[in-house]
Amino acid sequence: QQRIIAPTEVCATTQINTKFYRDVITGLRATSKYLQSKYFYDAAGDKLFQDIMECEDYYPFACELEIFMRQTAALASALAHPGGSFDLIELGAGDATKSGFLLQHLLQQGADFTYMPIDISRNVISQLEETLPATLPGLRMTGLNGEYFDMLRQAARLSNNRKVVLFLGSTLGNMTVHDTALFCQELREHLQPGDMALIGIDLKKHPKTILAAYNDREGITRKFNLNLLRRINRELHANFDLSAFEHYPTYDPETGSCKSYLVSRTDQEVEINGQEIIRFAKDEHIFMEISQKYTVSQMDQLAADASFKPAGQFFDHRKWF
Ligand code: AVI
């Protein structure tokens, strides 16, 4: 009699218990699978998003940039009150490309203000602290690294100047309409009468124009979505086969919701960190991102519902943004 004894398998899993891990598992275990688009932005995702902003089909960046370049003086006079000091607080400042035009103009006008960029990335804040004083001599600046509302609280502790909040890039569109309403209400709670918020919103327009922005001919947005699977593979020790998922963007002109999905090309199983098996049926989707589009009156209504009073609007020449 021969007995074959197999060595007990040594399991190479390490305990991962980050918020990223928990969010991914929750999303992929859901009956209707989803991932959160805030996780798109690892180093490769940042680079792909840069490429998206430069690509011809993705119009929102160019539209908002045009507003900041061509209407700088009008923006400055809408936001800065003559003689009054204020804090210019930018949520998710990034590299401040657009707000840089405003900062430069305000400095030239001798406005009394402190620029307070807020960003979740320590790296972004350090970069701004290094580059802006060199490019904009005389700029007073306090960088705040953390979550938006925690940092708004911090800004209020640091000074009781009038506050002007910038929230650009149509980032508000990456929330559902319901969450946007909650966000506006919370933002309002951090502000006092006389304070202002300038919010960059992408508007409803021809459905084909919108869809093309999220389905660019160069395929950058496709890579941007798939990159999140690559990130999960690397950081959470998963084995997604990227070629087994198809990028599927949609735009519904009735609701203004532009949504991106990844669709499984086959029946397949994905293992995450050696301890979770996620099963996909052929044609099953993962909801990746919403980019909500609004009309001006819908935005005015959202603002009013959160106790803001619309104080002015700025459009690019095509009135797309
Ligand atoms: C950051 N955010 C406003 C972009 C958008 O338009 O929703 C992210 C993006 N997703 C695909 N392309 C760009």
Tab-separated table of N, CA and C in Angstrom, residues 141-270:
chain	number	residue	atom	x	y	z
A	141	MET	N	-0.070	81.752	1.102
A	141	MET	CA	-0.678	80.439	0.858
A	141	MET	C	-0.567	79.537	2.077
A	142	THR	N	-1.645	78.815	2.378
A	142	THR	CA	-1.618	77.786	3.424
A	142	THR	C	-2.197	76.511	2.817
A	143	GLY	N	-1.373	75.516	2.598
A	143	GLY	CA	-1.850	74.254	2.029
A	143	GLY	C	-2.490	73.395	3.113
A	144	LEU	N	-3.606	72.765	2.786
A	144	LEU	CA	-4.304	71.915	3.763
A	144	LEU	C	-4.463	70.514	3.180
A	145	ASN	N	-3.867	69.548	3.850
A	145	ASN	CA	-3.875	68.168	3.363
A	145	ASN	C	-4.882	67.337	4.166
A	146	GLY	N	-5.952	66.899	3.500
A	146	GLY	CA	-6.945	66.075	4.193
A	146	GLY	C	-8.268	66.076	3.450
A	147	GLU	N	-9.300	65.548	4.118
A	147	GLU	CA	-10.658	65.493	3.542
A	147	GLU	C	-11.219	66.916	3.456
A	148	TYR	N	-12.057	67.152	2.446
A	148	TYR	CA	-12.578	68.508	2.205
A	148	TYR	C	-13.176	69.153	3.463
A	149	PHE	N	-14.130	68.463	4.090
A	149	PHE	CA	-14.854	69.139	5.164
A	149	PHE	C	-14.018	69.246	6.438
A	150	ASP	N	-13.151	68.270	6.683
A	150	ASP	CA	-12.228	68.402	7.826
A	150	ASP	C	-11.351	69.624	7.625
A	151	MET	N	-10.890	69.811	6.391
A	151	MET	CA	-9.976	70.914	6.118
A	151	MET	C	-10.696	72.264	6.080
A	152	LEU	N	-11.989	72.256	5.708
A	152	LEU	CA	-12.757	73.516	5.772
A	152	LEU	C	-12.908	73.947	7.232
A	153	ARG	N	-13.094	72.957	8.099
A	153	ARG	CA	-13.166	73.234	9.542
A	153	ARG	C	-11.840	73.830	10.012
A	154	GLN	N	-10.767	73.237	9.531
A	154	GLN	CA	-9.420	73.701	9.879
A	154	GLN	C	-9.206	75.136	9.370
A	155	ALA	N	-9.669	75.405	8.148
A	155	ALA	CA	-9.520	76.747	7.567
A	155	ALA	C	-10.257	77.776	8.428
A	156	ALA	N	-11.431	77.372	8.936
A	156	ALA	CA	-12.216	78.292	9.778
A	156	ALA	C	-11.510	78.546	11.105
A	157	ARG	N	-10.777	77.525	11.595
A	157	ARG	CA	-10.016	77.713	12.844
A	157	ARG	C	-8.843	78.655	12.616
A	158	LEU	N	-8.258	78.595	11.414
A	158	LEU	CA	-7.060	79.382	11.134
A	158	LEU	C	-7.354	80.864	10.924
A	159	SER	N	-8.531	81.157	10.356
A	159	SER	CA	-8.835	82.580	10.132
A	159	SER	C	-10.333	82.796	10.079
A	160	ASN	N	-10.772	84.019	10.422
A	160	ASN	CA	-12.211	84.287	10.271
A	160	ASN	C	-12.485	85.265	9.137
A	161	ASN	N	-11.586	85.235	8.144
A	161	ASN	CA	-11.815	86.012	6.921
A	161	ASN	C	-13.031	85.488	6.176
A	162	ARG	N	-13.571	86.354	5.319
A	162	ARG	CA	-14.619	85.889	4.393
A	162	ARG	C	-14.051	84.747	3.550
A	163	LYS	N	-14.892	83.775	3.236
A	163	LYS	CA	-14.384	82.604	2.516
A	163	LYS	C	-14.990	82.504	1.111
A	164	VAL	N	-14.122	82.228	0.163
A	164	VAL	CA	-14.563	81.939	-1.206
A	164	VAL	C	-14.039	80.549	-1.536
A	165	VAL	N	-14.963	79.629	-1.778
A	165	VAL	CA	-14.566	78.236	-2.028
A	165	VAL	C	-14.638	77.954	-3.528
A	166	LEU	N	-13.578	77.385	-4.075
A	166	LEU	CA	-13.577	76.945	-5.472
A	166	LEU	C	-13.699	75.422	-5.501
A	167	PHE	N	-14.628	74.935	-6.319
A	167	PHE	CA	-14.730	73.485	-6.502
A	167	PHE	C	-14.873	73.269	-8.006
A	168	LEU	N	-13.754	73.049	-8.665
A	168	LEU	CA	-13.708	73.105	-10.125
A	168	LEU	C	-13.680	71.703	-10.740
A	169	GLY	N	-13.591	71.697	-12.077
A	169	GLY	CA	-13.332	70.442	-12.794
A	169	GLY	C	-14.536	69.543	-12.941
A	170	SER	N	-15.713	70.023	-12.552
A	170	SER	CA	-16.912	69.196	-12.637
A	170	SER	C	-16.816	67.964	-11.727
A	171	THR	N	-15.997	68.074	-10.699
A	171	THR	CA	-15.843	66.961	-9.761
A	171	THR	C	-17.164	66.680	-9.047
A	172	LEU	N	-17.973	67.726	-8.888
A	172	LEU	CA	-19.290	67.537	-8.275
A	172	LEU	C	-20.110	66.505	-9.063
A	173	GLY	N	-19.859	66.440	-10.378
A	173	GLY	CA	-20.582	65.505	-11.240
A	173	GLY	C	-20.267	64.050	-10.941
A	174	ASN	N	-19.175	63.786	-10.217
A	174	ASN	CA	-18.850	62.389	-9.895
A	174	ASN	C	-19.632	61.869	-8.695
A	175	MET	N	-20.631	62.663	-8.255
A	175	MET	CA	-21.543	62.179	-7.209
A	175	MET	C	-22.921	62.021	-7.844
A	176	THR	N	-23.734	61.165	-7.246
A	176	THR	CA	-25.122	61.071	-7.714
A	176	THR	C	-25.818	62.389	-7.379
A	177	VAL	N	-26.970	62.626	-7.986
A	177	VAL	CA	-27.708	63.864	-7.721
A	177	VAL	C	-28.051	63.951	-6.225
A	178	HIS	N	-28.405	62.822	-5.658
A	178	HIS	CA	-28.753	62.795	-4.230
A	178	HIS	C	-27.549	63.189	-3.369
A	179	ASP	N	-26.392	62.593	-3.655
A	179	ASP	CA	-25.187	62.917	-2.878
A	179	ASP	C	-24.731	64.353	-3.120
A	180	THR	N	-24.984	64.849	-4.332
A	180	THR	CA	-24.630	66.240	-4.634
A	180	THR	C	-25.434	67.189	-3.746
A	181	ALA	N	-26.724	66.884	-3.584
A	181	ALA	CA	-27.572	67.723	-2.732
A	181	ALA	C	-27.027	67.718	-1.300
A	182	LEU	N	-26.640	66.530	-0.810
A	182	LEU	CA	-26.086	66.443	0.554
A	182	LEU	C	-24.768	67.206	0.653
A	183	PHE	N	-23.950	67.071	-0.398
A	183	PHE	CA	-22.654	67.754	-0.411
A	183	PHE	C	-22.853	69.275	-0.342
A	184	CYS	N	-23.794	69.790	-1.148
A	184	CYS	CA	-24.037	71.244	-1.163
A	184	CYS	C	-24.527	71.718	0.208
A	185	GLN	N	-25.380	70.884	0.840
A	185	GLN	CA	-25.874	71.264	2.165
A	185	GLN	C	-24.733	71.301	3.178
A	186	GLU	N	-23.857	70.292	3.101
A	186	GLU	CA	-22.739	70.256	4.056
A	186	GLU	C	-21.789	71.422	3.802
A	187	LEU	N	-21.560	71.711	2.526
A	187	LEU	CA	-20.699	72.851	2.197
A	187	LEU	C	-21.281	74.136	2.788
A	188	ARG	N	-22.591	74.296	2.623
A	188	ARG	CA	-23.257	75.498	3.136
A	188	ARG	C	-23.088	75.636	4.645
A	189	GLU	N	-23.110	74.497	5.349
A	189	GLU	CA	-22.956	74.531	6.809
A	189	GLU	C	-21.580	75.028	7.235
A	190	HIS	N	-20.602	74.924	6.337
A	190	HIS	CA	-19.253	75.389	6.663
A	190	HIS	C	-19.054	76.861	6.313
A	191	LEU	N	-20.085	77.481	5.735
A	191	LEU	CA	-19.936	78.857	5.268
A	191	LEU	C	-20.871	79.796	6.016
A	192	GLN	N	-20.541	81.079	5.988
A	192	GLN	CA	-21.334	82.116	6.642
A	192	GLN	C	-21.984	82.984	5.564
A	193	PRO	N	-23.037	83.718	5.923
A	193	PRO	CA	-23.604	84.659	4.952
A	193	PRO	C	-22.500	85.594	4.434
A	194	GLY	N	-22.471	85.799	3.127
A	194	GLY	CA	-21.426	86.649	2.528
A	194	GLY	C	-20.293	85.841	1.921
A	195	ASP	N	-20.114	84.610	2.394
A	195	ASP	CA	-19.120	83.721	1.776
A	195	ASP	C	-19.657	83.274	0.409
A	196	MET	N	-18.782	82.712	-0.388
A	196	MET	CA	-19.214	82.288	-1.733
A	196	MET	C	-18.607	80.950	-2.109
A	197	ALA	N	-19.262	80.278	-3.069
A	197	ALA	CA	-18.671	79.068	-3.662
A	197	ALA	C	-18.761	79.210	-5.175
A	198	LEU	N	-17.690	78.911	-5.860
A	198	LEU	CA	-17.685	78.904	-7.325
A	198	LEU	C	-17.501	77.455	-7.751
A	199	ILE	N	-18.527	76.916	-8.398
A	199	ILE	CA	-18.530	75.478	-8.687
A	199	ILE	C	-18.525	75.247	-10.201
A	200	GLY	N	-17.602	74.430	-10.665
A	200	GLY	CA	-17.496	74.114	-12.100
A	200	GLY	C	-18.402	72.942	-12.442
A	201	ILE	N	-19.356	73.192	-13.330
A	201	ILE	CA	-20.359	72.171	-13.667
A	201	ILE	C	-20.398	71.951	-15.173
A	202	ASP	N	-20.368	70.696	-15.570
A	202	ASP	CA	-20.529	70.366	-16.985
A	202	ASP	C	-22.022	70.311	-17.294
A	203	LEU	N	-22.419	70.980	-18.392
A	203	LEU	CA	-23.846	71.117	-18.697
A	203	LEU	C	-24.329	70.047	-19.676
A	204	LYS	N	-25.634	69.826	-19.649
A	204	LYS	CA	-26.247	68.934	-20.647
A	204	LYS	C	-26.032	69.543	-22.029
A	205	LYS	N	-25.780	68.715	-22.987
A	205	LYS	CA	-25.579	69.178	-24.370
A	205	LYS	C	-25.898	68.010	-25.290
A	206	HIS	N	-25.480	68.078	-26.564
A	206	HIS	CA	-25.812	66.971	-27.464
A	206	HIS	C	-25.264	65.655	-26.882
A	207	PRO	N	-26.115	64.644	-26.784
A	207	PRO	CA	-25.683	63.381	-26.169
A	207	PRO	C	-24.421	62.786	-26.794
A	208	LYS	N	-24.259	62.965	-28.108
A	208	LYS	CA	-23.083	62.378	-28.764
A	208	LYS	C	-21.803	63.057	-28.314
A	209	THR	N	-21.888	64.360	-28.063
A	209	THR	CA	-20.706	65.114	-27.609
A	209	THR	C	-20.281	64.609	-26.238
A	210	ILE	N	-21.288	64.405	-25.376
A	210	ILE	CA	-20.990	63.937	-24.016
A	210	ILE	C	-20.426	62.521	-24.053
A	211	LEU	N	-21.095	61.652	-24.800
A	211	LEU	CA	-20.653	60.255	-24.832
A	211	LEU	C	-19.229	60.148	-25.387
A	212	ALA	N	-18.928	60.957	-26.397
A	212	ALA	CA	-17.584	60.901	-27.008
A	212	ALA	C	-16.496	61.303	-26.006
A	213	ALA	N	-16.858	62.179	-25.060
A	213	ALA	CA	-15.868	62.617	-24.063
A	213	ALA	C	-15.465	61.466	-23.142
A	214	TYR	N	-16.369	60.483	-22.999
A	214	TYR	CA	-16.098	59.348	-22.107
A	214	TYR	C	-15.823	58.069	-22.894
A	215	ASN	N	-15.670	58.246	-24.214
A	215	ASN	CA	-15.373	57.109	-25.087
A	215	ASN	C	-14.416	57.608	-26.165
A	216	ASP	N	-13.362	58.282	-25.711
A	216	ASP	CA	-12.478	58.993	-26.640
A	216	ASP	C	-11.842	58.049	-27.654
A	217	ARG	N	-11.573	58.614	-28.828
A	217	ARG	CA	-11.066	57.810	-29.951
A	217	ARG	C	-9.681	57.240	-29.671
A	218	GLU	N	-8.942	57.895	-28.752
A	218	GLU	CA	-7.595	57.383	-28.450
A	218	GLU	C	-7.631	56.229	-27.435
A	219	GLY	N	-8.793	56.008	-26.840
A	219	GLY	CA	-8.925	54.884	-25.902
A	219	GLY	C	-8.313	55.154	-24.518
A	220	ILE	N	-8.118	56.444	-24.212
A	220	ILE	CA	-7.480	56.759	-22.915
A	220	ILE	C	-8.461	56.497	-21.766
A	221	THR	N	-9.731	56.850	-21.977
A	221	THR	CA	-10.726	56.650	-20.907
A	221	THR	C	-10.923	55.160	-20.631
A	222	ARG	N	-10.825	54.376	-21.674
A	222	ARG	CA	-10.904	52.919	-21.520
A	222	ARG	C	-9.772	52.440	-20.604
A	223	LYS	N	-8.554	52.901	-20.899
A	223	LYS	CA	-7.394	52.515	-20.075
A	223	LYS	C	-7.547	53.022	-18.645
A	224	PHE	N	-8.126	54.226	-18.518
A	224	PHE	CA	-8.332	54.859	-17.213
A	224	PHE	C	-9.235	53.971	-16.337
A	225	ASN	N	-10.294	53.448	-16.925
A	225	ASN	CA	-11.201	52.548	-16.188
A	225	ASN	C	-10.516	51.224	-15.862
A	226	LEU	N	-9.867	50.642	-16.869
A	226	LEU	CA	-9.218	49.336	-16.647
A	226	LEU	C	-8.076	49.450	-15.639
A	227	ASN	N	-7.491	50.645	-15.553
A	227	ASN	CA	-6.375	50.826	-14.620
A	227	ASN	C	-6.771	50.533	-13.172
A	228	LEU	N	-8.064	50.724	-12.859
A	228	LEU	CA	-8.462	50.420	-11.479
A	228	LEU	C	-8.338	48.915	-11.208
A	229	LEU	N	-8.617	48.097	-12.222
A	229	LEU	CA	-8.438	46.641	-12.039
A	229	LEU	C	-6.951	46.332	-11.854
A	230	ARG	N	-6.126	47.040	-12.627
A	230	ARG	CA	-4.673	46.820	-12.492
A	230	ARG	C	-4.216	47.207	-11.082
A	231	ARG	N	-4.792	48.323	-10.578
A	231	ARG	CA	-4.435	48.767	-9.219
A	231	ARG	C	-4.854	47.718	-8.181
A	232	ILE	N	-6.052	47.144	-8.378
A	232	ILE	CA	-6.528	46.120	-7.442
A	232	ILE	C	-5.601	44.901	-7.511
A	233	ASN	N	-5.186	44.536	-8.728
A	233	ASN	CA	-4.234	43.418	-8.869
A	233	ASN	C	-2.977	43.679	-8.060
A	234	ARG	N	-2.430	44.883	-8.214
A	234	ARG	CA	-1.145	45.184	-7.581
A	234	ARG	C	-1.278	45.346	-6.061
A	235	GLU	N	-2.246	46.184	-5.654
A	235	GLU	CA	-2.298	46.530	-4.234
A	235	GLU	C	-3.048	45.506	-3.393
A	236	LEU	N	-3.976	44.789	-4.011
A	236	LEU	CA	-4.783	43.847	-3.227
A	236	LEU	C	-4.542	42.404	-3.680
A	237	HIS	N	-3.451	42.194	-4.388
A	237	HIS	CA	-3.049	40.849	-4.822
A	237	HIS	C	-4.192	40.098	-5.489
A	238	ALA	N	-4.746	40.720	-6.522
A	238	ALA	CA	-5.833	40.069	-7.269
A	238	ALA	C	-5.310	39.615	-8.626
A	239	ASN	N	-6.141	38.878	-9.352
A	239	ASN	CA	-5.692	38.378	-10.656
A	239	ASN	C	-6.683	38.693	-11.774
A	240	PHE	N	-7.180	39.939	-11.788
A	240	PHE	CA	-8.036	40.368	-12.896
A	240	PHE	C	-7.266	40.235	-14.207
A	241	ASP	N	-7.912	39.649	-15.207
A	241	ASP	CA	-7.368	39.641	-16.565
A	241	ASP	C	-8.023	40.839	-17.275
A	242	LEU	N	-7.238	41.896	-17.473
A	242	LEU	CA	-7.819	43.138	-18.004
A	242	LEU	C	-8.442	42.943	-19.386
A	243	SER	N	-7.877	42.001	-20.149
A	243	SER	CA	-8.402	41.801	-21.511
A	243	SER	C	-9.764	41.093	-21.481
A	244	ALA	N	-10.175	40.633	-20.309
A	244	ALA	CA	-11.468	39.946	-20.201
A	244	ALA	C	-12.595	40.908	-19.814
A	245	PHE	N	-12.294	42.217	-19.828
A	245	PHE	CA	-13.327	43.221	-19.513
A	245	PHE	C	-13.370	44.294	-20.597
A	246	GLU	N	-14.586	44.717	-20.902
A	246	GLU	CA	-14.794	45.693	-21.971
A	246	GLU	C	-15.301	47.001	-21.363
A	247	HIS	N	-14.748	48.121	-21.827
A	247	HIS	CA	-15.185	49.457	-21.371
A	247	HIS	C	-16.516	49.795	-22.050
A	248	TYR	N	-17.538	50.136	-21.253
A	248	TYR	CA	-18.859	50.430	-21.815
A	248	TYR	C	-19.419	51.719	-21.202
A	249	PRO	N	-19.200	52.853	-21.888
A	249	PRO	CA	-19.741	54.117	-21.377
A	249	PRO	C	-21.151	54.374	-21.926
A	250	THR	N	-21.993	55.016	-21.141
A	250	THR	CA	-23.360	55.326	-21.589
A	250	THR	C	-23.698	56.768	-21.217
A	251	TYR	N	-24.613	57.366	-21.959
A	251	TYR	CA	-25.149	58.665	-21.544
A	251	TYR	C	-26.649	58.652	-21.760
A	252	ASP	N	-27.391	59.020	-20.732
A	252	ASP	CA	-28.846	59.077	-20.815
A	252	ASP	C	-29.275	60.543	-20.801
A	253	PRO	N	-29.718	61.079	-21.953
A	253	PRO	CA	-30.045	62.504	-22.015
A	253	PRO	C	-31.225	62.880	-21.116
A	254	GLU	N	-32.043	61.900	-20.778
A	254	GLU	CA	-33.205	62.198	-19.942
A	254	GLU	C	-32.791	62.540	-18.514
A	255	THR	N	-31.864	61.757	-17.979
A	255	THR	CA	-31.436	61.991	-16.591
A	255	THR	C	-30.166	62.827	-16.524
A	256	GLY	N	-29.432	62.940	-17.619
A	256	GLY	CA	-28.144	63.658	-17.604
A	256	GLY	C	-27.034	62.828	-16.993
A	257	SER	N	-27.286	61.532	-16.770
A	257	SER	CA	-26.253	60.690	-16.155
A	257	SER	C	-25.395	60.022	-17.224
A	258	CYS	N	-24.100	60.294	-17.140
A	258	CYS	CA	-23.137	59.605	-17.985
A	258	CYS	C	-22.512	58.548	-17.073
A	259	LYS	N	-22.619	57.299	-17.439
A	259	LYS	CA	-22.114	56.235	-16.565
A	259	LYS	C	-21.162	55.338	-17.324
A	260	SER	N	-20.096	54.915	-16.647
A	260	SER	CA	-19.145	53.989	-17.264
A	260	SER	C	-19.210	52.650	-16.546
A	261	TYR	N	-19.113	51.606	-17.343
A	261	TYR	CA	-19.128	50.231	-16.819
A	261	TYR	C	-17.965	49.459	-17.421
A	262	LEU	N	-17.555	48.399	-16.733
A	262	LEU	CA	-16.709	47.381	-17.357
A	262	LEU	C	-17.575	46.128	-17.452
A	263	VAL	N	-17.571	45.504	-18.620
A	263	VAL	CA	-18.436	44.342	-18.843
A	263	VAL	C	-17.562	43.102	-19.023
A	264	SER	N	-17.895	42.051	-18.297
A	264	SER	CA	-17.119	40.811	-18.381
A	264	SER	C	-17.365	40.120	-19.728
A	265	ARG	N	-16.279	39.789	-20.411
A	265	ARG	CA	-16.429	39.160	-21.730
A	265	ARG	C	-16.765	37.673	-21.632
A	266	THR	N	-16.501	37.072	-20.465
A	266	THR	CA	-16.732	35.625	-20.305
A	266	THR	C	-17.209	35.309	-18.879
A	267	ASP	N	-17.622	34.073	-18.656
A	267	ASP	CA	-17.795	33.590	-17.276
A	267	ASP	C	-16.391	33.504	-16.703
A	268	GLN	N	-16.169	34.062	-15.554
A	268	GLN	CA	-14.816	34.016	-15.006
A	268	GLN	C	-14.831	34.198	-13.489
A	269	GLU	N	-13.704	33.823	-12.893
A	269	GLU	CA	-13.522	34.001	-11.448
A	269	GLU	C	-12.272	34.818	-11.216
A	270	VAL	N	-12.360	35.711	-10.262
A	270	VAL	CA	-11.191	36.526	-9.910
A	270	VAL	C	-10.910	36.305	-8.435
